[in-house]
Coordinates of C-alpha atoms in Angstrom, one line a residue:
M1 CA 8.3 78.0 230.5
D2 CA 8.6 75.0 228.1
A3 CA 8.7 71.4 229.1
Q4 CA 12.4 71.3 229.0
G5 CA 12.7 74.3 231.3
R6 CA 10.2 72.8 233.7
G7 CA 12.0 69.6 233.9
R8 CA 15.3 71.3 234.8
A9 CA 13.7 73.6 237.4
D10 CA 12.3 70.6 239.3
N11 CA 15.8 69.5 240.1
I12 CA 17.2 73.0 241.2
D13 CA 17.1 74.2 244.8
P14 CA 15.4 77.6 244.9
A15 CA 18.2 79.0 247.1
D16 CA 20.7 78.1 244.4
Q17 CA 19.0 80.6 242.0
W18 CA 20.6 83.5 244.1
V19 CA 24.2 83.5 242.9
L20 CA 27.2 85.7 243.4
N21 CA 28.2 87.8 240.4
P22 CA 32.0 88.1 240.6
N23 CA 31.9 91.3 238.5
T24 CA 29.7 93.2 241.0
G25 CA 30.2 91.4 244.2
E26 CA 26.5 91.1 244.7
Y27 CA 24.0 88.3 244.8
E28 CA 21.6 88.2 241.8
L29 CA 18.4 86.2 241.1
R30 CA 19.2 84.0 238.1
L31 CA 16.2 82.0 236.8
T32 CA 17.2 78.9 234.9
P33 CA 17.1 79.6 231.1
S34 CA 15.3 77.2 228.8
A35 CA 18.5 76.7 226.7
P36 CA 21.3 74.5 228.1
Q37 CA 23.8 76.5 230.1
S38 CA 27.0 75.3 231.6
G39 CA 28.2 76.5 235.0
V40 CA 31.0 76.0 237.5
P41 CA 29.7 73.6 240.1
R42 CA 31.2 74.0 243.6
P43 CA 31.7 71.1 246.1
R44 CA 29.5 71.2 249.1
R45 CA 30.9 71.5 252.6
G46 CA 31.5 68.0 254.1
S47 CA 31.1 66.1 250.8
P48 CA 33.5 63.3 250.1
A49 CA 36.3 63.5 247.7
N50 CA 34.9 63.5 244.2
A51 CA 35.5 60.5 242.0
G52 CA 37.9 61.2 239.3
P53 CA 41.5 60.5 238.3
G54 CA 43.9 61.5 240.9
A55 CA 41.4 61.9 243.8
G56 CA 43.0 60.4 246.8
A57 CA 41.3 59.1 250.0
G58 CA 40.5 61.8 252.6
T59 CA 41.2 64.7 250.3
R60 CA 38.8 67.3 248.7
A61 CA 39.1 67.3 245.0
R62 CA 38.2 70.3 242.8
R63 CA 36.2 69.9 239.7
A64 CA 37.6 71.4 236.6
P65 CA 35.4 74.3 235.3
E66 CA 33.6 73.4 232.1
R67 CA 34.2 75.5 229.0
E68 CA 31.6 78.3 228.7
S69 CA 29.2 77.9 225.8
P70 CA 29.8 80.7 223.2
A71 CA 26.1 81.3 223.2
T72 CA 26.0 82.1 226.9
P73 CA 26.0 85.9 227.5
G74 CA 27.3 87.8 230.5
P75 CA 30.2 87.0 232.9
D76 CA 31.3 83.6 234.0
V77 CA 28.9 83.2 236.9
P78 CA 28.5 79.9 238.8
G79 CA 25.4 78.0 237.6
P80 CA 22.9 76.0 239.6
R81 CA 24.1 73.1 241.6
R82 CA 22.6 69.6 241.6
R83 CA 21.3 68.3 244.9
R84 CA 23.3 65.6 246.5
G85 CA 22.0 62.2 245.4
A86 CA 20.0 63.6 242.4
P87 CA 20.5 61.8 239.1
A88 CA 22.5 63.3 236.3
E89 CA 20.7 65.7 234.0
P90 CA 18.7 63.7 231.5
P91 CA 18.3 64.6 227.9
P92 CA 15.8 67.4 227.1
G93 CA 12.2 66.3 227.4
R94 CA 9.5 65.7 230.0
R95 CA 10.5 63.3 232.7
K96 CA 7.9 61.0 234.4
G97 CA 7.7 59.0 237.5
R98 CA 10.1 61.1 239.4
T99 CA 9.5 61.9 243.1
K100 CA 9.9 65.7 243.7
P101 CA 12.7 66.2 246.3
K102 CA 11.6 67.9 249.5
K103 CA 12.9 71.5 249.8
S104 CA 14.8 72.6 252.8
K105 CA 12.6 74.9 255.0
A106 CA 15.5 77.2 255.7
K107 CA 16.1 77.6 252.0
K108 CA 12.4 78.3 251.4
I109 CA 12.6 81.1 253.9
L110 CA 15.8 82.4 252.3
L111 CA 14.1 82.5 248.9
W112 CA 10.9 84.1 250.1
T113 CA 12.7 86.6 252.3
G114 CA 15.3 87.6 249.7
G115 CA 12.8 87.7 246.8
S116 CA 10.1 89.5 248.8
M117 CA 12.5 92.0 250.2
A118 CA 13.9 92.8 246.8
F119 CA 10.4 93.4 245.5
V120 CA 9.4 95.5 248.5
L121 CA 12.6 97.7 248.1
V122 CA 11.8 98.3 244.5
A123 CA 8.2 99.0 245.2
V124 CA 9.0 101.4 248.1
S125 CA 11.6 103.2 246.0
A126 CA 9.2 103.7 243.1
A127 CA 6.4 104.6 245.5
G128 CA 8.7 107.0 247.3
Y129 CA 9.6 108.8 244.1
L130 CA 6.0 109.1 243.0
Y131 CA 5.0 110.3 246.5
L132 CA 7.7 113.0 246.4
K133 CA 6.5 114.1 243.0
H134 CA 3.0 114.2 244.4
L135 CA 4.1 116.4 247.3
E136 CA 6.0 118.7 244.9
G137 CA 2.7 119.2 243.1
N138 CA 1.2 120.4 246.4
V139 CA 3.7 123.3 246.9
S140 CA 2.9 126.7 245.4
T141 CA 5.9 128.9 244.4
T142 CA 6.5 132.6 243.7
D143 CA 9.4 134.0 241.7
V144 CA 10.7 136.9 243.8
G145 CA 13.6 137.6 241.4
S146 CA 16.7 139.1 243.0
A147 CA 14.9 139.6 246.4
G148 CA 15.8 135.9 247.2
K149 CA 18.5 133.4 246.6
K150 CA 18.3 131.0 243.7
G151 CA 19.2 127.9 245.8
F152 CA 19.8 126.7 249.4
S153 CA 23.2 126.0 250.9
K154 CA 23.7 123.6 253.9
D155 CA 27.0 125.2 254.7
E156 CA 25.9 128.8 255.4
A157 CA 23.8 130.7 257.9
F158 CA 20.4 131.4 256.4
N159 CA 17.4 133.7 256.9
I160 CA 13.8 132.7 256.1
L161 CA 10.9 135.1 256.3
I162 CA 7.8 133.3 257.5
I163 CA 4.6 135.1 256.6
G164 CA 1.1 134.4 257.8
T165 CA -1.5 136.2 255.7
D166 CA -5.0 137.3 256.6
K167 CA -6.4 135.9 253.3
R168 CA -9.6 133.9 253.7
T169 CA -9.4 130.8 251.6
G170 CA -10.8 127.3 252.3
K171 CA -14.0 126.0 253.8
G172 CA -14.9 127.4 257.2
N173 CA -12.7 130.5 257.0
E174 CA -15.5 133.0 256.0
G175 CA -15.5 134.6 259.4
Y176 CA -11.8 135.2 259.6
G177 CA -9.7 138.2 258.5
D178 CA -10.7 141.2 256.6
K179 CA -13.5 140.6 254.1
G180 CA -12.1 140.6 250.6
S181 CA -8.5 140.9 251.8
V182 CA -5.8 140.2 249.1
G183 CA -3.7 138.7 251.8
H184 CA -1.6 141.1 253.8
A185 CA 1.5 140.3 255.9
D186 CA -0.5 139.7 259.1
T187 CA 2.1 137.6 261.0
N188 CA 5.8 138.0 260.2
I189 CA 8.8 136.1 261.6
L190 CA 12.3 136.4 260.3
L191 CA 14.0 133.1 261.2
H192 CA 17.8 133.2 261.3
V193 CA 19.7 129.9 261.6
S194 CA 23.3 130.1 262.5
K195 CA 26.1 128.8 260.3
D196 CA 27.2 126.2 262.9
R197 CA 23.5 125.2 263.6
T198 CA 24.0 125.8 267.4
N199 CA 21.3 128.4 267.6
A200 CA 18.5 130.2 265.8
T201 CA 16.6 133.4 266.3
A202 CA 13.0 134.0 265.4
L203 CA 12.5 137.8 265.2
S204 CA 8.8 138.8 265.0
I205 CA 8.0 142.0 263.1
P206 CA 4.7 143.7 264.1
R207 CA 2.2 144.1 261.4
D208 CA 1.4 147.6 262.6
L209 CA 5.1 148.8 262.5
I210 CA 5.3 152.0 260.5
V211 CA 7.8 151.6 257.6
D212 CA 8.8 152.8 254.2
V213 CA 8.0 150.1 251.6
P214 CA 10.5 150.3 248.8
D215 CA 9.9 150.0 245.1
C216 CA 9.7 146.4 244.1
P217 CA 9.7 144.4 240.8
V218 CA 6.8 141.9 240.6
K219 CA 6.6 139.1 238.0
Q220 CA 3.3 139.2 236.1
P221 CA 1.4 136.1 234.9
D222 CA 2.5 136.8 231.3
G223 CA 6.2 136.7 232.4
T224 CA 6.8 140.5 232.2
E225 CA 8.0 142.5 235.2
K226 CA 6.2 145.4 236.8
V227 CA 7.7 147.7 239.3
V228 CA 5.3 148.6 242.1
P229 CA 6.1 152.0 243.5
G230 CA 7.0 152.2 247.1
T231 CA 5.1 154.0 249.8
Q232 CA 6.2 155.9 252.9
N233 CA 5.0 155.8 256.5
V234 CA 2.6 152.9 256.1
R235 CA 1.9 149.7 258.1
F236 CA 4.4 146.9 257.5
N237 CA 1.5 144.5 256.6
T238 CA 0.8 146.5 253.4
S239 CA 4.2 145.3 252.0
L240 CA 2.2 142.2 250.8
G241 CA -0.9 142.2 248.7
Q242 CA -1.4 145.9 248.5
D243 CA -1.1 147.3 245.0
G244 CA -0.2 143.8 243.7
R245 CA 2.9 143.3 245.9
N246 CA 4.2 139.8 246.3
A247 CA 6.3 138.2 249.1
G248 CA 9.4 139.6 247.4
C249 CA 8.2 143.1 248.3
T250 CA 7.9 142.0 251.9
M251 CA 11.5 140.6 251.8
L252 CA 12.8 143.9 250.5
T253 CA 10.9 145.8 253.2
V254 CA 12.5 143.6 255.9
K255 CA 15.9 144.4 254.4
A256 CA 15.2 148.1 254.4
V257 CA 14.0 148.1 258.0
T258 CA 16.5 145.8 259.6
G259 CA 19.5 145.6 257.3
I260 CA 19.1 141.8 257.4
V261 CA 18.7 140.1 254.0
P262 CA 16.1 137.3 253.8
D263 CA 17.3 134.5 251.6
H264 CA 13.9 132.8 251.2
F265 CA 10.3 133.1 252.3
M266 CA 7.5 130.7 253.4
M267 CA 3.9 131.9 253.4
A268 CA 0.7 130.4 254.7
D269 CA -2.8 131.5 255.5
F270 CA -5.4 130.5 258.1
N271 CA -5.7 126.9 256.8
A272 CA -2.1 126.1 257.7
V273 CA -2.6 126.5 261.4
K274 CA -5.6 124.2 261.3
T275 CA -4.2 121.5 259.1
L276 CA -0.7 121.4 260.6
T277 CA -2.0 121.1 264.2
S278 CA -4.4 118.4 263.2
A279 CA -1.7 116.5 261.4
V280 CA 0.5 116.2 264.5
G281 CA -2.5 115.4 266.8
G282 CA -2.8 118.7 268.5
V283 CA -0.4 121.2 270.2
D284 CA 0.0 121.8 273.9
V285 CA -0.7 125.3 275.1
C286 CA -1.1 127.0 278.5
V287 CA -3.1 130.0 279.7
A288 CA -2.7 131.7 283.1
H289 CA -6.5 132.2 283.4
A290 CA -9.6 130.8 281.8
V291 CA -10.4 132.3 278.4
N292 CA -13.8 132.9 276.8
D293 CA -13.1 135.2 273.8
K294 CA -16.2 136.2 271.9
E295 CA -14.2 137.6 269.0
S296 CA -12.1 134.6 268.3
H297 CA -14.5 132.0 269.9
L298 CA -11.7 130.6 272.0
K299 CA -12.7 128.8 275.2
L300 CA -10.0 127.3 277.4
P301 CA -9.7 126.5 281.1
A302 CA -6.8 127.9 283.1
G303 CA -3.7 125.8 282.8
K304 CA -2.6 123.4 280.1
S305 CA -4.8 122.3 277.1
K306 CA -4.3 120.7 273.7
V307 CA -5.6 122.6 270.7
E308 CA -5.9 121.7 267.1
G309 CA -7.9 122.7 264.0
E310 CA -10.3 125.6 264.6
Q311 CA -9.4 125.9 268.2
A312 CA -5.7 126.2 267.4
L313 CA -6.5 129.0 264.9
A314 CA -8.6 130.8 267.5
F315 CA -5.7 130.6 269.9
V316 CA -3.2 132.3 267.6
R317 CA -5.8 134.9 266.6
T318 CA -6.9 135.9 270.1
R319 CA -5.6 139.2 271.4
H320 CA -8.5 140.6 273.6
S321 CA -7.8 138.0 276.3
F322 CA -4.1 138.6 276.8
G323 CA -1.9 141.4 278.1
N324 CA -3.1 144.9 276.9
Q325 CA -5.2 143.3 274.2
G326 CA -2.9 144.6 271.5
D327 CA -1.0 143.0 268.7
L328 CA 2.3 142.9 270.6
D329 CA 0.8 140.7 273.3
R330 CA -0.7 138.5 270.6
I331 CA 2.8 138.1 269.1
K332 CA 4.0 136.7 272.4
V333 CA 1.2 134.2 272.4
Q334 CA 2.0 133.2 268.8
Q335 CA 5.7 132.7 269.7
Q336 CA 4.7 130.4 272.5
F337 CA 2.4 128.5 270.2
L338 CA 5.2 128.1 267.5
G339 CA 7.6 126.8 270.2
S340 CA 5.1 124.2 271.2
L341 CA 4.5 123.2 267.6
M342 CA 8.2 122.8 267.0
R343 CA 8.5 120.6 270.0
K344 CA 5.6 118.5 268.9
M345 CA 6.9 118.1 265.3
A346 CA 10.4 117.1 266.6
S347 CA 9.0 114.6 269.2
S348 CA 9.4 110.9 268.9
D349 CA 5.7 110.6 269.0
T350 CA 5.6 112.3 265.6
L351 CA 8.8 111.1 264.1
T352 CA 8.1 107.4 264.7
N353 CA 4.5 107.5 263.6
P354 CA 4.3 107.0 259.8
A355 CA 0.6 108.1 259.7
K356 CA 1.5 111.4 261.4
L357 CA 4.5 111.9 259.1
F358 CA 2.5 111.4 256.0
S359 CA -0.3 113.7 257.2
L360 CA 2.3 116.3 258.2
A361 CA 4.0 116.1 254.8
E362 CA 0.6 116.5 253.0
A363 CA -0.5 119.4 255.3
A364 CA 2.8 121.3 255.2
T365 CA 3.2 121.1 251.4
K366 CA -0.5 122.1 250.7
A367 CA -0.3 124.9 253.2
L368 CA 2.9 126.5 251.9
T369 CA 3.8 129.0 249.2
V370 CA 7.5 129.5 248.9
D371 CA 10.0 131.1 246.6
T372 CA 11.4 129.2 243.6
G373 CA 14.8 128.9 245.3
I374 CA 13.4 126.3 247.8
G375 CA 10.4 125.2 245.7
K376 CA 11.4 121.5 245.5
V377 CA 10.3 119.1 248.2
S378 CA 13.9 117.8 248.4
T379 CA 15.1 121.3 249.1
L380 CA 12.4 121.9 251.7
K381 CA 13.5 118.6 253.3
D382 CA 17.1 119.9 253.4
V383 CA 15.9 123.1 255.1
A384 CA 13.9 121.1 257.7
L385 CA 16.9 118.8 258.4
E386 CA 19.2 121.8 258.9
L387 CA 16.7 123.4 261.3
K388 CA 16.3 120.2 263.2
K389 CA 20.0 120.3 264.1
V390 CA 19.4 123.3 266.3
P391 CA 18.5 122.4 269.9
T392 CA 15.1 123.8 270.9
K393 CA 16.7 125.4 274.0
N394 CA 18.8 127.6 271.6
I395 CA 15.9 128.7 269.4
T396 CA 15.1 132.2 270.6
F397 CA 11.8 134.1 270.0
T398 CA 12.0 137.9 270.3
T399 CA 10.4 140.9 268.7
V400 CA 11.8 144.0 267.0
P401 CA 12.2 146.6 269.8
V402 CA 9.5 149.3 269.1
L403 CA 7.9 152.4 270.6
D404 CA 4.4 153.8 270.3
N405 CA 4.1 156.0 267.3
P406 CA 4.7 159.5 268.6
A407 CA 2.7 161.0 265.7
E408 CA -0.5 159.5 267.0
K409 CA -2.8 160.7 269.8
V410 CA -4.7 157.4 269.8
K411 CA -1.9 154.7 269.9
A412 CA -2.6 152.2 267.1
T413 CA 0.8 151.8 265.4
V414 CA 4.5 151.5 266.5
V415 CA 7.9 152.6 265.2
V416 CA 11.3 151.1 265.5
N417 CA 13.1 151.9 268.8
Q418 CA 16.3 153.3 267.3
S419 CA 18.2 153.1 270.6
Q420 CA 17.7 149.3 271.0
A421 CA 16.8 147.8 267.7
P422 CA 20.2 148.3 265.8
A423 CA 22.0 146.1 268.4
V424 CA 19.5 143.3 267.8
F425 CA 19.8 143.6 264.1
D426 CA 23.6 143.6 264.2
A427 CA 23.6 140.5 266.4
I428 CA 21.5 138.6 263.9
K429 CA 23.5 139.8 260.9
N430 CA 26.7 138.7 262.6
D431 CA 25.4 135.3 263.6
V432 CA 25.5 136.0 267.3
S433 CA 23.3 133.8 269.5
F434 CA 20.8 135.2 272.0
T435 CA 21.3 132.1 274.1
A436 CA 24.4 130.7 275.8
V437 CA 25.9 128.2 273.3
K438 CA 29.1 126.2 273.3
Q439 CA 31.8 128.6 272.2
K440 CA 34.7 127.8 269.9
E441 CA 37.9 126.2 271.2
K442 CA 39.7 128.6 273.5
K443 CA 43.0 127.9 271.7
E444 CA 41.6 129.0 268.4
K445 CA 40.0 132.2 270.0
A446 CA 43.3 133.0 271.7
E447 CA 45.2 132.7 268.4
V448 CA 42.8 135.0 266.6
A449 CA 42.8 137.6 269.5
A450 CA 46.7 137.6 269.5
R451 CA 46.7 139.2 266.1
L452 CA 45.8 142.5 267.7
K453 CA 48.5 142.2 270.4
G454 CA 51.8 143.9 269.7
T455 CA 53.3 147.1 268.5
R456 CA 51.6 149.6 266.2
S457 CA 53.3 151.6 263.5
A458 CA 52.7 155.2 262.8
A459 CA 49.8 156.0 260.5
S460 CA 52.2 157.6 258.0
D461 CA 54.1 154.3 257.7
I462 CA 51.1 152.3 256.7
R463 CA 51.2 151.2 253.0
V464 CA 47.8 149.8 251.9
D465 CA 45.9 149.0 248.7
I466 CA 42.1 149.2 249.0
Y467 CA 39.6 147.1 247.1
N468 CA 35.8 147.0 247.0
G469 CA 34.7 143.4 247.7
G470 CA 31.0 143.9 248.1
A471 CA 30.6 147.3 249.8
P472 CA 28.4 149.9 248.1
A473 CA 29.8 151.5 245.0
G474 CA 32.4 154.3 245.8
S475 CA 33.3 152.8 249.2
A476 CA 36.9 152.2 248.3
Q477 CA 37.4 155.9 247.1
E478 CA 35.5 157.1 250.2
T479 CA 37.8 155.1 252.5
L480 CA 40.9 156.3 250.6
N481 CA 39.9 160.0 251.1
W482 CA 39.1 159.4 254.8
L483 CA 42.4 157.6 255.5
Q484 CA 44.5 160.2 253.7
N485 CA 42.8 163.4 254.7
T486 CA 41.6 162.5 258.2
E487 CA 43.9 159.7 259.6
G488 CA 47.2 160.6 257.9
V489 CA 47.6 157.3 256.0
L490 CA 49.2 158.9 253.0
K491 CA 50.8 155.8 251.4
S492 CA 47.4 154.4 250.4
S493 CA 45.7 153.8 247.0
Q494 CA 42.4 152.3 245.8
L495 CA 42.5 149.7 243.1
G496 CA 38.8 149.3 242.2
N497 CA 36.8 146.0 242.7
A498 CA 38.2 142.8 244.1
D499 CA 38.0 139.5 242.2
A500 CA 35.5 138.1 244.8
T501 CA 32.6 139.3 246.9
L502 CA 33.1 139.1 250.6
S503 CA 30.5 139.2 253.4
K504 CA 33.0 140.7 255.8
T505 CA 35.9 143.1 255.4
T506 CA 39.4 141.6 255.5
L507 CA 42.9 142.9 256.0
E508 CA 45.7 140.7 254.6
Y509 CA 49.4 141.2 255.4
S510 CA 52.8 139.6 255.6
P511 CA 54.4 138.8 259.0
D512 CA 56.7 141.8 258.8
Q513 CA 53.7 144.1 258.3
A514 CA 51.8 143.1 261.4
D515 CA 52.4 146.4 263.1
Q516 CA 50.9 148.3 260.2
A517 CA 47.9 145.9 260.1
R518 CA 47.3 146.4 263.8
K519 CA 47.3 150.2 263.5
L520 CA 45.0 150.1 260.5
A521 CA 42.6 147.8 262.4
D522 CA 42.5 150.3 265.2
L523 CA 41.6 153.1 262.7
M524 CA 39.0 151.0 260.9
G525 CA 37.5 149.4 264.0
L526 CA 38.3 145.9 262.7
S527 CA 38.1 142.9 264.9
A528 CA 40.9 140.4 265.2
S529 CA 39.0 137.9 263.0
A530 CA 39.2 140.4 260.1
L531 CA 43.1 140.2 260.1
K532 CA 44.4 137.6 257.8
P533 CA 48.1 136.8 258.1
G534 CA 49.4 135.8 254.7
K535 CA 51.1 137.7 251.9
S536 CA 51.3 141.3 250.9
E537 CA 51.2 142.6 247.4
K538 CA 53.3 145.1 245.5
N539 CA 51.8 148.5 245.0
S540 CA 52.2 150.7 242.0
Q541 CA 55.7 151.7 243.1
G542 CA 56.7 148.0 243.5
L543 CA 56.7 148.3 247.3
P544 CA 55.0 145.8 249.6
A545 CA 51.5 146.9 250.7
I546 CA 48.9 145.3 253.0
V547 CA 45.5 144.6 251.3
L548 CA 42.2 146.0 252.7
T549 CA 39.2 144.5 251.0
L550 CA 35.8 146.1 252.0
G551 CA 33.1 143.5 252.3
K552 CA 29.3 143.7 252.5
D553 CA 29.6 144.7 256.2
F554 CA 31.2 148.0 255.4
K555 CA 29.1 150.8 257.0
G556 CA 31.0 153.9 255.8
A557 CA 34.4 155.5 256.2
G558 CA 35.2 156.0 259.9
V559 CA 32.4 153.7 261.1
S560 CA 33.7 150.9 263.3
L561 CA 33.4 147.4 261.8
T562 CA 34.0 145.6 265.1
T563 CA 31.3 142.8 265.2
P564 CA 29.4 142.1 268.4
T565 CA 30.4 139.0 270.3
K566 CA 27.4 139.1 272.7
A567 CA 23.8 139.7 271.9
P568 CA 22.0 142.5 273.7
E569 CA 19.5 141.7 276.5
V570 CA 16.0 141.5 275.0
D571 CA 12.6 140.3 276.0
K572 CA 12.6 136.7 274.8
S573 CA 11.5 133.1 275.1
T574 CA 13.0 129.9 273.9
A575 CA 11.3 127.0 272.0
D576 CA 12.1 124.4 274.7
K577 CA 10.0 126.0 277.5
T578 CA 6.3 126.1 278.0
V579 CA 5.1 129.6 279.0
C580 CA 1.5 130.2 280.1
A581 CA -0.1 133.1 278.2
S582 CA -1.4 135.8 280.5

């Protein structure tokens, strides 16, 4: 600053440099420029009437604003005020012999607080952005193509396949897993989070489940795509790693086995358990009896303990110390461990501790490989925040119902229990909770249920147009044939594909066609929620027809589409309770 600028600054209160910009409505720091600048001085509270023509005794006079200099850029913003009692501004030049006025302590605090806070906010914002970019560099991604969604929606139910591999990477992991393993799907949990975020279901899929792995396209390093042929009657864990399969192949296998479509995947190896548990300061576990496992090197006294790092990894790998020493019993132990980890991550002890949060962010992003649809840290944050909305008491852990493989004399693998598993899969697909959650308003439920109450027309009186809105190709024609030839709905026609894809089948009708809609709902096995009072359309003869649109839930002509309202009874645990492994 030149001599002229220094001279003027000596006479300006620091607090006066924070001025209100009338265009933005915000205070801004305005340093005094070296060139002369006019302003609009404002009278101080309690000051006497200013001298000037027309200023009467006991009144507060207003100073006329000075004309703005043409050279002054920006809006007409009030300039710095002169301290009471200070002499008028001298001509430009260095002034001597003047005693520096003592600054108000309160105004010093205002200046340092305001200025420092502004600097801190800018610094934190910049650092936060750089840190997020740093975290993004930690995350590994895999392009699974059409096996997963391209993005994440906060307004829908979602399914994430969590995969723990037996790949041995990192220092200290030489003694774990199969030597030279390419990383098979050793631990598999399909996490379903409900649309209303009231509940979630974590469905474990045994690694030794016998399945048919479908053909799957895999992106190669050079950008080309290779289709890995499927295999039949193999262990589920070979859906990853074997023959160059990636996580997209595991997602397609889950869909083939359960009918549930995973939207995304998250994959981690042995290191994840060690680093995540250390980041949160350990996870509380409980065992019904003392454990001294020579295979996993786990040593724990009976009762509650805290494990982290190597000990935590040993806990989730142990199977010879619990139950029948098989993989199904180890799955239960892993579910209990994950419930405890969820509670610890959501605890105030973690959320209010910046050091733990930073460690957790580092550990989680370094440990994870995810699909490109959720590969950004901001998206992973959104996923975590949506999951955090679910009460831990309504996060259910259960396992695919299975039976010992009847083809084996020595029982080593399992198969899907076809008498129990379909009901579990249907409940998850239809967003039905396995825990008691607050139901929708009774009034709304009653109004929906009332759509099925009333008279039914004869099947021969039903006039319906059929569209395919997401069902397999040929479903509309199949339904038309079935309705006409089996059910006597002769006034029906199929009109090809609908304009939009629907997750659930719908039946739209006008009020005077309600009796036809109720009869068709009975024939199709449609629930009350599938009926949509509205408008009919004109068929090819110009007559009003109700509109049946087959959605993704269509299972075949004559197969009931009534969705379950209650989940089946299953062997389960919830994330809010501590269970001692036995």
